[in-house]
Amino acid sequence: MVNLFAGDNVKISILQFKSELGAVDKNFDTARRLIDGAKNSDVAILPELWTTGYYPAPIENFADVDAKRTAEFICAAARENNLNVVGGSTIAAVDGKFFNRSIISNRHGEIVATYDKTHMFTFADEGKVFTAGKNISAFELDGVKCGIAICYDLRFPEFIRKIALTGIEILFIPAAWSLKRLTPRQILTKARAIENQIFVAFANSAGKSEIVNPLGEVIAESNTGEEILTFDIDLNFRAEVISKMNLLADRNIFLD
């Protein structure tokens, strides 16, 4: 794999903002302003359901048919800023079903991956309105293998492990995670980073977004308001960690 990021560093910008519920046009304007503000980064990531807020009802009145508007927006913003964009997520209406869908674009404005949230948050009745995805998603941005999960997916270690086994170095997680459950979330991002020896970039609409390194150390953390949280991660650091203790290589796979 050829890494095209300068000096093996990846400059990640988390675009943290709390969308106005149902105010789709306004939310698109805010997202564009923040993406433009991150144009000197390598990758920008938006939060979960940034297009609509989490989540308006009736959902069919706010859904993006085939996620077309969102996809065109993400690709155009990426191309015009020469920036990879992990497009948070939107409500995608597909053949009468609704998906919590993320769209990822490279610098050229080309969609390199999509992902539909797999685990439905019963507490918020997500399963009553959304259809669960059935596939993991791993992709390359400038030659670096990356993966994506959305919010509640973080609580399922076996799911994140399946993504990690594809060889990813960075896991992006757009979220709308309540700060009332901040402590378990902080533990979970660290645990997923440690056990899979990956960087985790967690973009949360409610605040306290963070980037965690493969040792479970928080190397960047936001406050709770609108913010562009930018940090350079060093991929060589991950390689050094693995050279000393390769957890995935040491798995006793008979347990599978």
Tab-separated table of C-alpha atoms in Angstrom, residues 38-154:
chain	number	residue	atom	x	y	z
A	38	ALA	CA	-10.808	22.502	6.991
A	39	LYS	CA	-9.401	22.778	3.459
A	40	ASN	CA	-5.792	22.505	4.629
A	41	SER	CA	-6.463	19.108	6.202
A	42	ASP	CA	-6.233	15.670	4.602
A	43	VAL	CA	-9.549	14.331	5.894
A	44	ALA	CA	-12.648	16.016	7.292
A	45	ILE	CA	-15.383	14.110	9.114
A	46	LEU	CA	-18.925	15.277	9.846
A	47	PRO	CA	-21.223	14.019	12.656
A	48	GLU	CA	-24.132	11.585	12.457
A	49	LEU	CA	-27.352	12.870	10.816
A	50	TRP	CA	-25.893	16.346	10.370
A	51	THR	CA	-28.301	17.062	7.510
A	52	THR	CA	-31.436	16.865	9.669
A	53	GLY	CA	-30.461	16.630	13.299
A	54	TYR	CA	-31.179	13.508	15.370
A	55	TYR	CA	-33.873	12.832	14.172
A	56	PRO	CA	-36.976	14.659	12.941
A	57	ALA	CA	-40.437	13.146	12.493
A	58	PRO	CA	-42.122	12.119	10.351
A	59	ILE	CA	-38.879	10.873	8.918
A	60	GLU	CA	-40.168	10.616	5.359
A	61	ASN	CA	-40.567	14.397	5.224
A	62	PHE	CA	-36.844	14.923	5.779
A	63	ALA	CA	-35.224	11.944	4.068
A	64	ASP	CA	-32.850	12.402	1.137
A	65	VAL	CA	-34.047	10.177	-1.730
A	66	ASP	CA	-31.201	7.759	-2.520
A	67	ALA	CA	-29.015	10.187	-0.508
A	68	LYS	CA	-28.567	12.048	-3.793
A	69	ARG	CA	-28.404	15.611	-2.465
A	70	THR	CA	-26.004	14.608	0.289
A	71	ALA	CA	-23.755	12.668	-2.087
A	72	GLU	CA	-23.549	15.541	-4.562
A	73	PHE	CA	-22.797	17.980	-1.755
A	74	ILE	CA	-20.068	15.831	-0.195
A	75	CYS	CA	-18.384	15.157	-3.523
A	76	ALA	CA	-18.467	18.798	-4.616
A	77	ALA	CA	-17.100	20.048	-1.291
A	78	ALA	CA	-14.332	17.440	-1.369
A	79	ARG	CA	-13.309	18.246	-4.937
A	80	GLU	CA	-13.367	22.005	-4.475
A	81	ASN	CA	-11.279	21.849	-1.288
A	82	ASN	CA	-8.937	19.042	-2.415
A	83	LEU	CA	-9.992	17.206	0.719
A	84	ASN	CA	-11.161	13.691	1.586
A	85	VAL	CA	-14.562	13.910	3.280
A	86	VAL	CA	-16.104	11.299	5.560
A	87	GLY	CA	-19.634	12.547	5.199
A	88	GLY	CA	-21.079	11.859	8.635
A	89	SER	CA	-24.497	10.427	7.888
A	90	THR	CA	-27.865	11.338	6.447
A	91	ILE	CA	-31.347	9.826	6.271
A	92	ALA	CA	-31.373	7.985	2.962
A	93	ALA	CA	-34.754	6.947	1.494
A	94	VAL	CA	-34.354	3.884	-0.719
A	95	ASP	CA	-37.342	1.968	-2.124
A	96	GLY	CA	-39.588	2.835	0.805
A	97	LYS	CA	-36.958	2.105	3.450
A	98	PHE	CA	-34.848	4.539	5.454
A	99	PHE	CA	-31.161	4.081	6.179
A	100	ASN	CA	-28.734	6.000	8.381
A	101	ARG	CA	-26.131	6.305	5.624
A	102	SER	CA	-22.603	7.630	5.424
A	103	ILE	CA	-20.984	8.668	2.147
A	104	ILE	CA	-17.223	8.965	1.782
A	105	SER	CA	-15.564	10.982	-0.989
A	106	ASN	CA	-11.924	11.238	-2.002
A	107	ARG	CA	-10.178	14.482	-2.960
A	108	HIS	CA	-11.366	14.143	-6.562
A	109	GLY	CA	-15.022	14.172	-5.577
A	110	GLU	CA	-15.429	10.454	-6.188
A	111	ILE	CA	-17.470	8.271	-3.833
A	112	VAL	CA	-15.122	5.592	-2.504
A	113	ALA	CA	-17.537	4.000	-0.017
A	114	THR	CA	-20.967	4.128	1.549
A	115	TYR	CA	-22.054	2.592	4.827
A	116	ASP	CA	-25.465	2.035	6.447
A	117	LYS	CA	-25.549	1.995	10.246
A	118	THR	CA	-25.776	-1.614	11.397
A	119	HIS	CA	-26.849	-1.458	15.044
A	120	MET	CA	-30.133	0.224	15.864
A	121	PHE	CA	-30.331	2.175	19.116
A	122	THR	CA	-33.472	0.709	20.689
A	123	PHE	CA	-33.553	3.372	23.403
A	124	ALA	CA	-34.308	5.973	20.699
A	125	ASP	CA	-36.602	3.659	18.663
A	126	GLU	CA	-34.210	3.678	15.707
A	127	GLY	CA	-35.294	0.179	14.731
A	128	LYS	CA	-38.859	1.410	14.219
A	129	VAL	CA	-37.862	3.900	11.532
A	130	PHE	CA	-34.484	2.816	10.128
A	131	THR	CA	-33.490	-0.356	8.316
A	132	ALA	CA	-30.222	-1.804	9.589
A	133	GLY	CA	-27.258	-2.161	7.274
A	134	LYS	CA	-25.753	-5.590	6.727
A	135	ASN	CA	-22.175	-4.886	5.680
A	136	ILE	CA	-18.979	-3.451	7.087
A	137	SER	CA	-17.198	-0.739	5.104
A	138	ALA	CA	-13.446	-0.352	4.621
A	139	PHE	CA	-11.870	1.933	2.032
A	140	GLU	CA	-8.690	3.789	1.108
A	141	LEU	CA	-8.088	7.515	1.346
A	142	ASP	CA	-4.828	8.564	-0.312
A	143	GLY	CA	-3.597	5.003	0.004
A	144	VAL	CA	-4.380	4.583	3.713
A	145	LYS	CA	-6.874	1.873	4.706
A	146	CYS	CA	-9.739	3.306	6.741
A	147	GLY	CA	-13.031	2.068	8.137
A	148	ILE	CA	-16.278	3.550	9.380
A	149	ALA	CA	-18.851	2.824	12.062
A	150	ILE	CA	-21.731	5.031	13.212
A	151	CYS	CA	-22.395	5.948	16.842
A	152	TYR	CA	-24.063	2.933	18.558
A	153	ASP	CA	-21.935	0.553	16.461
A	154	LEU	CA	-19.099	1.475	18.812
